[in-house]
PDB file of C-alpha atoms and ligand atoms in Angstrom:
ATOM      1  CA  UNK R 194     191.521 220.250 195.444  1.00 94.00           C
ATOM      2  CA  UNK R 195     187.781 220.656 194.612  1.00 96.00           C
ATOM      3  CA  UNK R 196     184.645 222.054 194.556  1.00 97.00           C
ATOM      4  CA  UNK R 197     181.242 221.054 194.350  1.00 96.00           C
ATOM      5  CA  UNK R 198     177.855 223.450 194.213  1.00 96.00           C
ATOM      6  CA  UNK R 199     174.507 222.076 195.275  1.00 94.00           C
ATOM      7  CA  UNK R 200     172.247 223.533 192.691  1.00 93.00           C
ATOM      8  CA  UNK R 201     168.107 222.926 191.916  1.00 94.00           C
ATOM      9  CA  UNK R 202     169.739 220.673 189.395  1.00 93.00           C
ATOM     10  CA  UNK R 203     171.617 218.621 191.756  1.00 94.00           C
ATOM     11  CA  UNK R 204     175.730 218.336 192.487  1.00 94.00           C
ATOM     12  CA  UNK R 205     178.331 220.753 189.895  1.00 94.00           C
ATOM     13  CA  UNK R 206     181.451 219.646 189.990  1.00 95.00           C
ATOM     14  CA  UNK R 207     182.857 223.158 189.741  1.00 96.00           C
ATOM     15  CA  UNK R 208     186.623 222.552 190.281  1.00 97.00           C
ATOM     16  CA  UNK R 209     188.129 218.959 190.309  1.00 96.00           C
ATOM     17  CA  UNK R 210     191.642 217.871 191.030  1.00 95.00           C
ATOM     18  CA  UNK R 211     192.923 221.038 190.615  1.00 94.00           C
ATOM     19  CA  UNK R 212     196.654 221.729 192.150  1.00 90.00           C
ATOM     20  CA  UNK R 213     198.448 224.421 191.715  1.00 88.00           C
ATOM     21  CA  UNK R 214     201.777 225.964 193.378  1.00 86.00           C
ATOM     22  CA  UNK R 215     202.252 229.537 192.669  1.00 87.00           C
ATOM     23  CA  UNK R 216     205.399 231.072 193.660  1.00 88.00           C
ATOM     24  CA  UNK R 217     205.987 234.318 195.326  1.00 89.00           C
ATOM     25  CA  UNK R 218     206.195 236.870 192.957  1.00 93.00           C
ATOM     26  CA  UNK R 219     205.200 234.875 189.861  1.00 95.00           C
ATOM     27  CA  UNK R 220     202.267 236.400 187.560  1.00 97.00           C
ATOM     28  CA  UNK R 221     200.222 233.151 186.499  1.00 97.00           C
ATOM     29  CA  UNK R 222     197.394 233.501 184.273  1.00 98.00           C
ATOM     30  CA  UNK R 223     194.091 231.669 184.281  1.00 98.00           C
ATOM     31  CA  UNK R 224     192.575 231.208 180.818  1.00 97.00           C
ATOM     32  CA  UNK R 225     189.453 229.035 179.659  1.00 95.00           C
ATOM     33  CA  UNK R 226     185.924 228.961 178.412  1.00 93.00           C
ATOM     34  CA  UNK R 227     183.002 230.824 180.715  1.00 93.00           C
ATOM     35  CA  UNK R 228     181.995 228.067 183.498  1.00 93.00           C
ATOM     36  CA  UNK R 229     185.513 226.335 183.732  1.00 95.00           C
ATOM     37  CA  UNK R 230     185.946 227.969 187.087  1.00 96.00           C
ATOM     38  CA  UNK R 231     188.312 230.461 187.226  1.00 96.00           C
ATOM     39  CA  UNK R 232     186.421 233.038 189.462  1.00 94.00           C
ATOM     40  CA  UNK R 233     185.675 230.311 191.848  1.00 95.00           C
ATOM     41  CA  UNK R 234     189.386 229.627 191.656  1.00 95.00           C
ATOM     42  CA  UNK R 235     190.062 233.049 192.777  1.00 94.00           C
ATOM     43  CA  UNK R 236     187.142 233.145 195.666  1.00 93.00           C
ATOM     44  CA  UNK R 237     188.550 229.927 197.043  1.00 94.00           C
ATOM     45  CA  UNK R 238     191.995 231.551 197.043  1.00 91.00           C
ATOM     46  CA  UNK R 239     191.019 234.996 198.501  1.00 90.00           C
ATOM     47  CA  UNK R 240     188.487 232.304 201.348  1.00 90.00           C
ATOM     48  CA  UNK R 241     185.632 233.934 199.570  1.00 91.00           C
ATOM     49  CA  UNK R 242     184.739 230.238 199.203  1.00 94.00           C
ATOM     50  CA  UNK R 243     185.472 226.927 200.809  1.00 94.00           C
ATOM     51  CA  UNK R 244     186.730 223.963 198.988  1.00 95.00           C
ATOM     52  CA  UNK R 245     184.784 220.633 199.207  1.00 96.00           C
ATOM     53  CA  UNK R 246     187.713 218.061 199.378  1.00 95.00           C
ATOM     54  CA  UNK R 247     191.477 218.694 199.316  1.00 92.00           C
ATOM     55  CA  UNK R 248     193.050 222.404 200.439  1.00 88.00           C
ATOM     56  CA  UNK R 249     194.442 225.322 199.721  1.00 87.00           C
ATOM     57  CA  UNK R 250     197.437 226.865 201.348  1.00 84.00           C
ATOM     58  CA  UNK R 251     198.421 230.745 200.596  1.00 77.00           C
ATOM     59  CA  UNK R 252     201.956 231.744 201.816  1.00 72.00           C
ATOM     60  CA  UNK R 253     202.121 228.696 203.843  1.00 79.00           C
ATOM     61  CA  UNK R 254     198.774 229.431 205.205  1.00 82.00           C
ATOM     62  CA  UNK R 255     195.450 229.077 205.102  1.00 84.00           C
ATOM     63  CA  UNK R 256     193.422 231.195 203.169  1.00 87.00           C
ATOM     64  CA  UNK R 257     191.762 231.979 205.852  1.00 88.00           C
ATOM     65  CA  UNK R 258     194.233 233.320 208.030  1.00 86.00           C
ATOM     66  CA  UNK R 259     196.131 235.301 204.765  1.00 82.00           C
ATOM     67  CA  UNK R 260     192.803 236.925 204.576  1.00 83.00           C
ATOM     68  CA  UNK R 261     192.450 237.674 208.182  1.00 81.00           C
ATOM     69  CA  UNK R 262     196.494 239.865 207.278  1.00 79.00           C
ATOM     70  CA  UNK R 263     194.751 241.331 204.318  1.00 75.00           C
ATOM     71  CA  UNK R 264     197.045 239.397 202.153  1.00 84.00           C
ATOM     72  CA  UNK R 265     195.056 240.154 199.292  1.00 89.00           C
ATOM     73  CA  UNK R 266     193.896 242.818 196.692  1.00 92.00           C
ATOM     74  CA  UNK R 267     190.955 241.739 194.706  1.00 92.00           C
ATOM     75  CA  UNK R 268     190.008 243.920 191.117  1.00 93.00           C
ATOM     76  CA  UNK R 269     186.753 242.914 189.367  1.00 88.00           C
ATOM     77  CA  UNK R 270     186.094 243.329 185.540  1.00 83.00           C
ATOM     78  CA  UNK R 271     184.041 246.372 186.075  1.00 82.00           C
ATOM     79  CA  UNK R 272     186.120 248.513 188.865  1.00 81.00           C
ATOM     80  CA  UNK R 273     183.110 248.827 191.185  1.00 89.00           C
ATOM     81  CA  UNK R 274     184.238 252.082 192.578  1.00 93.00           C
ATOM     82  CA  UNK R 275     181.681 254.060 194.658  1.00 94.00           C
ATOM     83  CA  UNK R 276     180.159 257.182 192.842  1.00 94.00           C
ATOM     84  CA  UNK R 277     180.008 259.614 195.744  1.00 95.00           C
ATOM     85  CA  UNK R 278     183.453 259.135 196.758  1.00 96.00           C
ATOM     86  CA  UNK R 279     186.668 260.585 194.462  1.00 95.00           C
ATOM     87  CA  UNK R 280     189.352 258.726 193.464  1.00 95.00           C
ATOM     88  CA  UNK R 281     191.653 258.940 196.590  1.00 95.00           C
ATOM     89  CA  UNK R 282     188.613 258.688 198.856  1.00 95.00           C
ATOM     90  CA  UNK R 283     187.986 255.290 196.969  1.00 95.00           C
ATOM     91  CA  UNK R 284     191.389 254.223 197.227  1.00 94.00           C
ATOM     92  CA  UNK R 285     191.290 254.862 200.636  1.00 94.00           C
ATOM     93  CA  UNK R 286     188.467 252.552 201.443  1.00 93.00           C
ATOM     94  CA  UNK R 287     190.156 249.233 202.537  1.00 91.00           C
ATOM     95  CA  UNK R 288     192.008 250.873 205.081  1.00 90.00           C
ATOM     96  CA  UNK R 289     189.029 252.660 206.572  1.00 89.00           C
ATOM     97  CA  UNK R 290     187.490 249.176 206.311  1.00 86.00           C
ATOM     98  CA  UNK R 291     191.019 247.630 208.345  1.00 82.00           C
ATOM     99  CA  UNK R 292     190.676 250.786 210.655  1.00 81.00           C
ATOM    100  CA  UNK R 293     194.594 251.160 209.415  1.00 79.00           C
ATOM    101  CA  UNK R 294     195.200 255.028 210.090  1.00 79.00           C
ATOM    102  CA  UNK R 295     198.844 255.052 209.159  1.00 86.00           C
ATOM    103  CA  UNK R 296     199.456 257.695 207.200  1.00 89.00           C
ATOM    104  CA  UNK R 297     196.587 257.083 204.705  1.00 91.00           C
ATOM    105  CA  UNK R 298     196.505 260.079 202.577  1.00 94.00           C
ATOM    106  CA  UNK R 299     200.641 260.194 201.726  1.00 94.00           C
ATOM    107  CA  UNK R 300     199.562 256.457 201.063  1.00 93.00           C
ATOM    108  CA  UNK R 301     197.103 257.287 198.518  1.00 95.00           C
ATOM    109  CA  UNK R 302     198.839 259.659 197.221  1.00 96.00           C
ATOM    110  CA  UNK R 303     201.700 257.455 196.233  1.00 93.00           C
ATOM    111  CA  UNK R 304     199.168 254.874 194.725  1.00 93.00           C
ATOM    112  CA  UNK R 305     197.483 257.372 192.687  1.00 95.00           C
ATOM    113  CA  UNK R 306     200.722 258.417 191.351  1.00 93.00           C
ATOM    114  CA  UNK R 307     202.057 254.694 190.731  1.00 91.00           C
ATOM    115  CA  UNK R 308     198.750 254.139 188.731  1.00 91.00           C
ATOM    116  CA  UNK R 309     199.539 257.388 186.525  1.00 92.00           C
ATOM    117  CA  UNK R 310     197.037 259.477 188.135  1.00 95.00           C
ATOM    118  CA  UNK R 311     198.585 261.672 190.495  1.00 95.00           C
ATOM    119  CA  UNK R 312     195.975 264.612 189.125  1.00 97.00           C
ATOM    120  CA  UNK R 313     193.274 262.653 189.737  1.00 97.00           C
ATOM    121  CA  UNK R 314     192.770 261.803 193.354  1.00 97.00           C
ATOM    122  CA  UNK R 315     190.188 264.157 193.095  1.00 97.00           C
ATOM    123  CA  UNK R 316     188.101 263.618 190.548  1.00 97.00           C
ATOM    124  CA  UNK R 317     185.044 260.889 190.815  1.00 97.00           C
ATOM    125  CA  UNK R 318     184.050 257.828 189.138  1.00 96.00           C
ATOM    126  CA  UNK R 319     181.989 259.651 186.176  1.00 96.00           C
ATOM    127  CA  UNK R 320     184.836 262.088 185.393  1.00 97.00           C
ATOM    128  CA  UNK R 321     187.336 259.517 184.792  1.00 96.00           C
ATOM    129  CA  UNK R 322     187.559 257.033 181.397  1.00 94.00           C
ATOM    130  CA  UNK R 323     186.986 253.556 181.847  1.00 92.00           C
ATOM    131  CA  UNK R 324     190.990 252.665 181.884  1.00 92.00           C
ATOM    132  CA  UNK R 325     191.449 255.347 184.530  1.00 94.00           C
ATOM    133  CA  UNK R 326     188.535 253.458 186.779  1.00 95.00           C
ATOM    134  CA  UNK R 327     190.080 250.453 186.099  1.00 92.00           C
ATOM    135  CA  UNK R 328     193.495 252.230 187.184  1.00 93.00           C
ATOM    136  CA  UNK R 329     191.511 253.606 190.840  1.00 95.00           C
ATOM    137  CA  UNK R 330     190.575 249.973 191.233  1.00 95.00           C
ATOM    138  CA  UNK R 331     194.186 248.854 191.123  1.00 94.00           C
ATOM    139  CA  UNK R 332     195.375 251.508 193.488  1.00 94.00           C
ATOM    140  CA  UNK R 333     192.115 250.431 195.962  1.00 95.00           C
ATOM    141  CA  UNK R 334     193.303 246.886 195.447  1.00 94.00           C
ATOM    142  CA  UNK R 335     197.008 247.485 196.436  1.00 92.00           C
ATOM    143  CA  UNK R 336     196.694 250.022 199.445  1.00 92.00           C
ATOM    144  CA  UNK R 337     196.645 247.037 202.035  1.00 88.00           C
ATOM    145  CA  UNK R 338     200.008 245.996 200.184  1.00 88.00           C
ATOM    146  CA  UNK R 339     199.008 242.561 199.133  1.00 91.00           C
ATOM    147  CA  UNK R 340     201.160 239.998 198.967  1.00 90.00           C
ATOM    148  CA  UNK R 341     198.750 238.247 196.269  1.00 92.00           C
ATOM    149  CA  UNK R 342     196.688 240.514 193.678  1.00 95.00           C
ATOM    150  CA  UNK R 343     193.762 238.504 192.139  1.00 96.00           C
ATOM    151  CA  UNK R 344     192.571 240.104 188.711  1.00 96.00           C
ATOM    152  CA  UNK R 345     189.364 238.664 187.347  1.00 96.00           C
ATOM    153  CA  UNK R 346     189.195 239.826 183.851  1.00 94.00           C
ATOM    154  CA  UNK R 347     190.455 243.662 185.130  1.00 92.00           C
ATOM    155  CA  UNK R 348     190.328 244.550 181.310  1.00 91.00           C
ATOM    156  CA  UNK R 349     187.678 242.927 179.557  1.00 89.00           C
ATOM    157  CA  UNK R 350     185.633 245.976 178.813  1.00 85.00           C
ATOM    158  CA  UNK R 351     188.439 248.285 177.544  1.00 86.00           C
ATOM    159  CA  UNK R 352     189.212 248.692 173.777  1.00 88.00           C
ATOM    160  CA  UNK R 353     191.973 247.164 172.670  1.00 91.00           C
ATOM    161  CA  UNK R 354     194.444 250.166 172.381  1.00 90.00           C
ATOM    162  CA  UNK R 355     193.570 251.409 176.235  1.00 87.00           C
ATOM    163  CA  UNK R 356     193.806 247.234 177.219  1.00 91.00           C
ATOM    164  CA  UNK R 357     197.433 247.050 175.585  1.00 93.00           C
ATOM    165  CA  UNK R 358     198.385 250.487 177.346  1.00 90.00           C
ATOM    166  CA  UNK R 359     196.742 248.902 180.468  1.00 90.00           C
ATOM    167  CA  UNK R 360     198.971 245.493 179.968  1.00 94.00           C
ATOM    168  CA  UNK R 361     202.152 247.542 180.030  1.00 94.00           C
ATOM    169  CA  UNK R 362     201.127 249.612 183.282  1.00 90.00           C
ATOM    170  CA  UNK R 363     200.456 246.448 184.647  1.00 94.00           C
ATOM    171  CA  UNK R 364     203.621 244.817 184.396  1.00 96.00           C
ATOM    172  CA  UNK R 365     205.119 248.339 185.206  1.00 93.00           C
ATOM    173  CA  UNK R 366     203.394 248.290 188.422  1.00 92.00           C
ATOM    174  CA  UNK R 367     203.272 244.452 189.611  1.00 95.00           C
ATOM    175  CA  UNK R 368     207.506 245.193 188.706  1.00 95.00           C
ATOM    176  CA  UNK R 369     207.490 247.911 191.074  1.00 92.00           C
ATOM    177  CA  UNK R 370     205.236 245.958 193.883  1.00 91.00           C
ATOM    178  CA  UNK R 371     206.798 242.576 193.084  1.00 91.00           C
ATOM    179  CA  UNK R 372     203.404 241.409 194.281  1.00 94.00           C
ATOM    180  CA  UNK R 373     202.048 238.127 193.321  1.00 94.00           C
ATOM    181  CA  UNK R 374     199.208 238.240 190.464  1.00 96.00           C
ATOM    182  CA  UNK R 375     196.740 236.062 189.411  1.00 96.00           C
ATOM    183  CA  UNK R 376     194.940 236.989 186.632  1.00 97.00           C
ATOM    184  CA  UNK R 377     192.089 235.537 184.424  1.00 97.00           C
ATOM    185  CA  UNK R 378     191.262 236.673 181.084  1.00 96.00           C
ATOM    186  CA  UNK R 379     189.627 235.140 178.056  1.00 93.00           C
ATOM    187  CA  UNK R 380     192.400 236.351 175.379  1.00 95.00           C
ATOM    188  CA  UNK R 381     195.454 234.075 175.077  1.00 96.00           C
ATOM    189  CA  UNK R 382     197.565 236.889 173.232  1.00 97.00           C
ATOM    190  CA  UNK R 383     197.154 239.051 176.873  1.00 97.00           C
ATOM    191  CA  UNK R 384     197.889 236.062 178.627  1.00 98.00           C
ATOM    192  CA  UNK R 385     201.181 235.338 176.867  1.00 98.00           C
ATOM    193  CA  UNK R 386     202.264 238.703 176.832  1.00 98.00           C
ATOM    194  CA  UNK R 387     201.432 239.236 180.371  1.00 98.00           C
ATOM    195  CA  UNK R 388     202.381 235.664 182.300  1.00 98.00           C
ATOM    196  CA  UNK R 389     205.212 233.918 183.507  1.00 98.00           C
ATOM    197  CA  UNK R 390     202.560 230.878 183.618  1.00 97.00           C
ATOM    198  CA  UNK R 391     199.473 230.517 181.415  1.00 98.00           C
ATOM    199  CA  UNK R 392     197.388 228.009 182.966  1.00 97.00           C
ATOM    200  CA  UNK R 393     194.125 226.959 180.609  1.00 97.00           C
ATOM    201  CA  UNK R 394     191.070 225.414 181.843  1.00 96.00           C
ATOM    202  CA  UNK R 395     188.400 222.949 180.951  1.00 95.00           C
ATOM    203  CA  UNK R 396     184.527 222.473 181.961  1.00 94.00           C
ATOM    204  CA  UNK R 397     182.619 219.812 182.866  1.00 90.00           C
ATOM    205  CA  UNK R 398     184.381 219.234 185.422  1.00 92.00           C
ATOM    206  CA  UNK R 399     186.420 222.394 185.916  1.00 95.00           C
ATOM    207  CA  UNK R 400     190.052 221.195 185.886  1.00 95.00           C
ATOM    208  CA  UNK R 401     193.247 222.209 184.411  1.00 96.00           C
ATOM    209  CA  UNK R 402     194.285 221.209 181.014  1.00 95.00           C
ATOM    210  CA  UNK R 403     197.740 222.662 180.313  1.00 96.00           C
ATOM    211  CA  UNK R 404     200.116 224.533 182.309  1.00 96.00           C
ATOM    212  CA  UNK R 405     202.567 226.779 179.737  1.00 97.00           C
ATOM    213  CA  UNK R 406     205.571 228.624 180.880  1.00 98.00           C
ATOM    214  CA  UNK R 407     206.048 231.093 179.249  1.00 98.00           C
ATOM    215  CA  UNK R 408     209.821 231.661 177.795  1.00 96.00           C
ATOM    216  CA  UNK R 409     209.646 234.809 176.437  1.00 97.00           C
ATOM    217  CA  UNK R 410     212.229 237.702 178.177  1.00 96.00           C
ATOM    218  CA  UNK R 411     210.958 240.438 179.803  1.00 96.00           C
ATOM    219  CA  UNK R 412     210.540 243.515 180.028  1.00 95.00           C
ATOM    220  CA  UNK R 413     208.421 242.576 177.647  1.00 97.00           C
ATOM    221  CA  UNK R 414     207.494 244.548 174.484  1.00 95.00           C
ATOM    222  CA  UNK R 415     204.328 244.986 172.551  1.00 95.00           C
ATOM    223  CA  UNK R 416     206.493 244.285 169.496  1.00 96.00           C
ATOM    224  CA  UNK R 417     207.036 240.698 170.941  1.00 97.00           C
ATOM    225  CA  UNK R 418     203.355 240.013 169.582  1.00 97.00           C
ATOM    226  CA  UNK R 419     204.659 239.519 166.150  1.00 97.00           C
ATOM    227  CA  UNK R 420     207.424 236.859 166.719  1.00 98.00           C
ATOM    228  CA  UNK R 421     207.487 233.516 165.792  1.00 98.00           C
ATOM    229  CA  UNK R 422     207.720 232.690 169.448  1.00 97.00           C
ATOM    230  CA  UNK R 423     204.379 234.592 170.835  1.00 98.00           C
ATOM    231  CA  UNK R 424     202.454 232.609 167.767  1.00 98.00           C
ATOM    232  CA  UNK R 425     204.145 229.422 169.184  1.00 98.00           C
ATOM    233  CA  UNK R 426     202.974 229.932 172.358  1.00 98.00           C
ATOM    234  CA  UNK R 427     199.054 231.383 171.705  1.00 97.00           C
ATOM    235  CA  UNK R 428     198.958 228.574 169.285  1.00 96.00           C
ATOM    236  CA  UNK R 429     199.567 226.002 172.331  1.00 96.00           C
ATOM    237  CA  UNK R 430     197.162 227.967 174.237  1.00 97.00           C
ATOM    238  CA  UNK R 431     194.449 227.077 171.213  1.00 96.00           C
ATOM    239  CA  UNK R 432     195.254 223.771 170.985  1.00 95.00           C
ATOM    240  CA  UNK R 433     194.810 223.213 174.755  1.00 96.00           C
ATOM    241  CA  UNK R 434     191.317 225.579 174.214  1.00 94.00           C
ATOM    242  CA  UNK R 435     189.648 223.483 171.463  1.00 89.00           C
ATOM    243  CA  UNK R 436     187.368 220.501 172.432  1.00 67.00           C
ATOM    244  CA  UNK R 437     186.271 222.869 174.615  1.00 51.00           C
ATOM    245  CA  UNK R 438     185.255 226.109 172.519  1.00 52.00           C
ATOM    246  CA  UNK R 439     183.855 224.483 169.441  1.00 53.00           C
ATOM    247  CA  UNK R 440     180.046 224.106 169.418  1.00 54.00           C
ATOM    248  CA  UNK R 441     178.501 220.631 170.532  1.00 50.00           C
TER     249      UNK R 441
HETATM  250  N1  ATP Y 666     177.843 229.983 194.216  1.00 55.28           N
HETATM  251  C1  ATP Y 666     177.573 229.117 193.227  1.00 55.28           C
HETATM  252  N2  ATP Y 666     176.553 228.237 193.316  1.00 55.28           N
HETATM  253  C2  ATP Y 666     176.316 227.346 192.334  1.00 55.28           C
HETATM  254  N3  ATP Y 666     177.013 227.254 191.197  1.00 55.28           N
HETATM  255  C3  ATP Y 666     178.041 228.119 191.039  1.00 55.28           C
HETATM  256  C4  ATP Y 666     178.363 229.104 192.033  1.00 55.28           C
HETATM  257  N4  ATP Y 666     179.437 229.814 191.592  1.00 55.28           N
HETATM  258  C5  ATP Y 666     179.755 229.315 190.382  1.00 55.28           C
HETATM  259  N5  ATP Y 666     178.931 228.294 190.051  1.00 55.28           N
HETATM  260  C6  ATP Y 666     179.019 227.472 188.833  1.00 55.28           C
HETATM  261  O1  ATP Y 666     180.332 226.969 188.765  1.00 55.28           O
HETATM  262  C7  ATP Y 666     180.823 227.006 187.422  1.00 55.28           C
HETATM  263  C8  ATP Y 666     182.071 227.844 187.348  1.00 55.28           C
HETATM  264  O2  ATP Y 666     181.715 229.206 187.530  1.00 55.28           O
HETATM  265  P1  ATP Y 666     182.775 230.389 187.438  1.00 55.28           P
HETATM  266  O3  ATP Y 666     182.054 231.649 187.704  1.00 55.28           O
HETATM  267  O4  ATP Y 666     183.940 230.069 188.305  1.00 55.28           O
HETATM  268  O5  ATP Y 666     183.214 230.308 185.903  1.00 55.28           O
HETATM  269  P2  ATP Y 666     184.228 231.227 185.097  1.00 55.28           P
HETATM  270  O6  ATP Y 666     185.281 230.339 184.535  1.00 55.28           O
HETATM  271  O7  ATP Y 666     184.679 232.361 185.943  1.00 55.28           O
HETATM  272  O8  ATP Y 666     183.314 231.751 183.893  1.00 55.28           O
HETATM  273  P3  ATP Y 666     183.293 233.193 183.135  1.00 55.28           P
HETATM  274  O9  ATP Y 666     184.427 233.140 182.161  1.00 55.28           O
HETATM  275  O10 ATP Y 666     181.984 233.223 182.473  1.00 55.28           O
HETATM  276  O11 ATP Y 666     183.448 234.262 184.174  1.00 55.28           O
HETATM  277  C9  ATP Y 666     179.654 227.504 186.577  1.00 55.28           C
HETATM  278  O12 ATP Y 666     178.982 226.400 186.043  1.00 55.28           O
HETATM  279  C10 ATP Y 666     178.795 228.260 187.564  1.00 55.28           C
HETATM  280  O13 ATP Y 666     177.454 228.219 187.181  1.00 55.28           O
HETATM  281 MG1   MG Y 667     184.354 234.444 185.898  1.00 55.28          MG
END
């Protein structure tokens, strides 16, 4: 599968002979330097974009047609909630959106309170701490009940303490949803921690450069950071990284 933009600059290759199968469930990571594609990998998946040769099946499906069940939830690096609406009124959104009027607010509620914010339904964007935006856009994301999630960079902006505490409620929730994730992030150590799958990208063209499962047990434990066995892995992850990071 592939992509090409037409640009003022002529043809970019932005994805080429990519394939990837990504099983129900699994939590596959996307890491790689900016430009290698990743967020057009996710548009493509969620039909936000088209591919250009080769195609993409979701579920069986194509994208397309998972989009058209709401098969997705989509969170952005910055949580783009609304200011003049609270938490639960943001949360609530997609299904005014899918004119879904089944029990919304119970709904909500039950969101707010997997995310660790049952207080906070009503409280709005600019009373809440970056993590606990980040935490709205989660709930927002999974009140359709995706079967996919796609996370593009969800924590890029938080400090490193609220990002770890973030990693942990993440696997907390996706293990209560058993929804399938994909997830890009520039930091292999997150990606390890976080994946069943790393799966690191190259530019020029976009493409795939190493798959990595990861073999570490879970639950996972921040304590698993400082094993021999997290080092091997983020050390594959670098290996597969450089050529590509190092200045021309
Ligand atoms: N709609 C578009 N039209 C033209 N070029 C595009 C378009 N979308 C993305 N590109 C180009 O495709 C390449 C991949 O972009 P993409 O946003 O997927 O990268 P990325 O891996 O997500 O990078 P970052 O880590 O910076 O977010 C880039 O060279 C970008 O300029
Ligand atoms: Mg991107």
């Amino acid at each position: 599968m592939g992509i090409t933009f037409s640009t003022s600059s002529g043809p970019l290759r932005a994805l080429d002979g990519v394939s990837l199968a990504i099983r129900p469930g699994e939590f596959v990571s996307l890491l790689g330097p900016s430009g290698c594609g990743k967020s057009t990998l996710l548009r493509l998946v969620a039909d936000i974009l088209a591919p250009t040769d080769g195609l993409i099946t979701v579920a069986g499906e194509v994208p397309a047609s998972a989009r058209r069940r709401r098969a997705f939830g989509f969170v952005f690096q910055d949580a783009t909630l609304l200011a003049w609406r609270n938490a639960e009124q943001n949360i609530l959104l997609p299904l005014e959106i899918a004119a879904d009027a089944r029990d919304p607010r119970q709904r909500a509620q039950r969101l707010l309170e997997l995310v660790g914010l049952a207080a906070f339904g009503g409280a709005y964007p600019w009373q809440l701490s970056g993590g606990m935006r980040q935490r709205v856009a989660i709930a927002r994301a999974l009140i359709t009940e995706p079967q996919i999630l796609l996370m593009d960079e969800p924590f890029g902006a938080l400090d490193e303490i609220t990002r770890e505490y973030m990693n942990l409620e993440l696997l907390r929730i996706w293990d209560a949803t058993r929804t399938t994730i994909l997830f890009v992030t520039h930091s292999s150590p997150e990606a390890v921690f976080l994946s069943d799958r790393v799966v690191v990208m190259g530019t020029n063209p976009g493409r795939v450069k190493l798959d990595l499962h990861v073999e570490l047990p879970r639950p996972r434990d921040p304590t698993m950071k400082e094993t021999v066995e997290f080092a091997r892995h983020t050390a594959a992850l670098r290996r597969a990284l450089v050529g590509e990071t190092r200045p021309a």
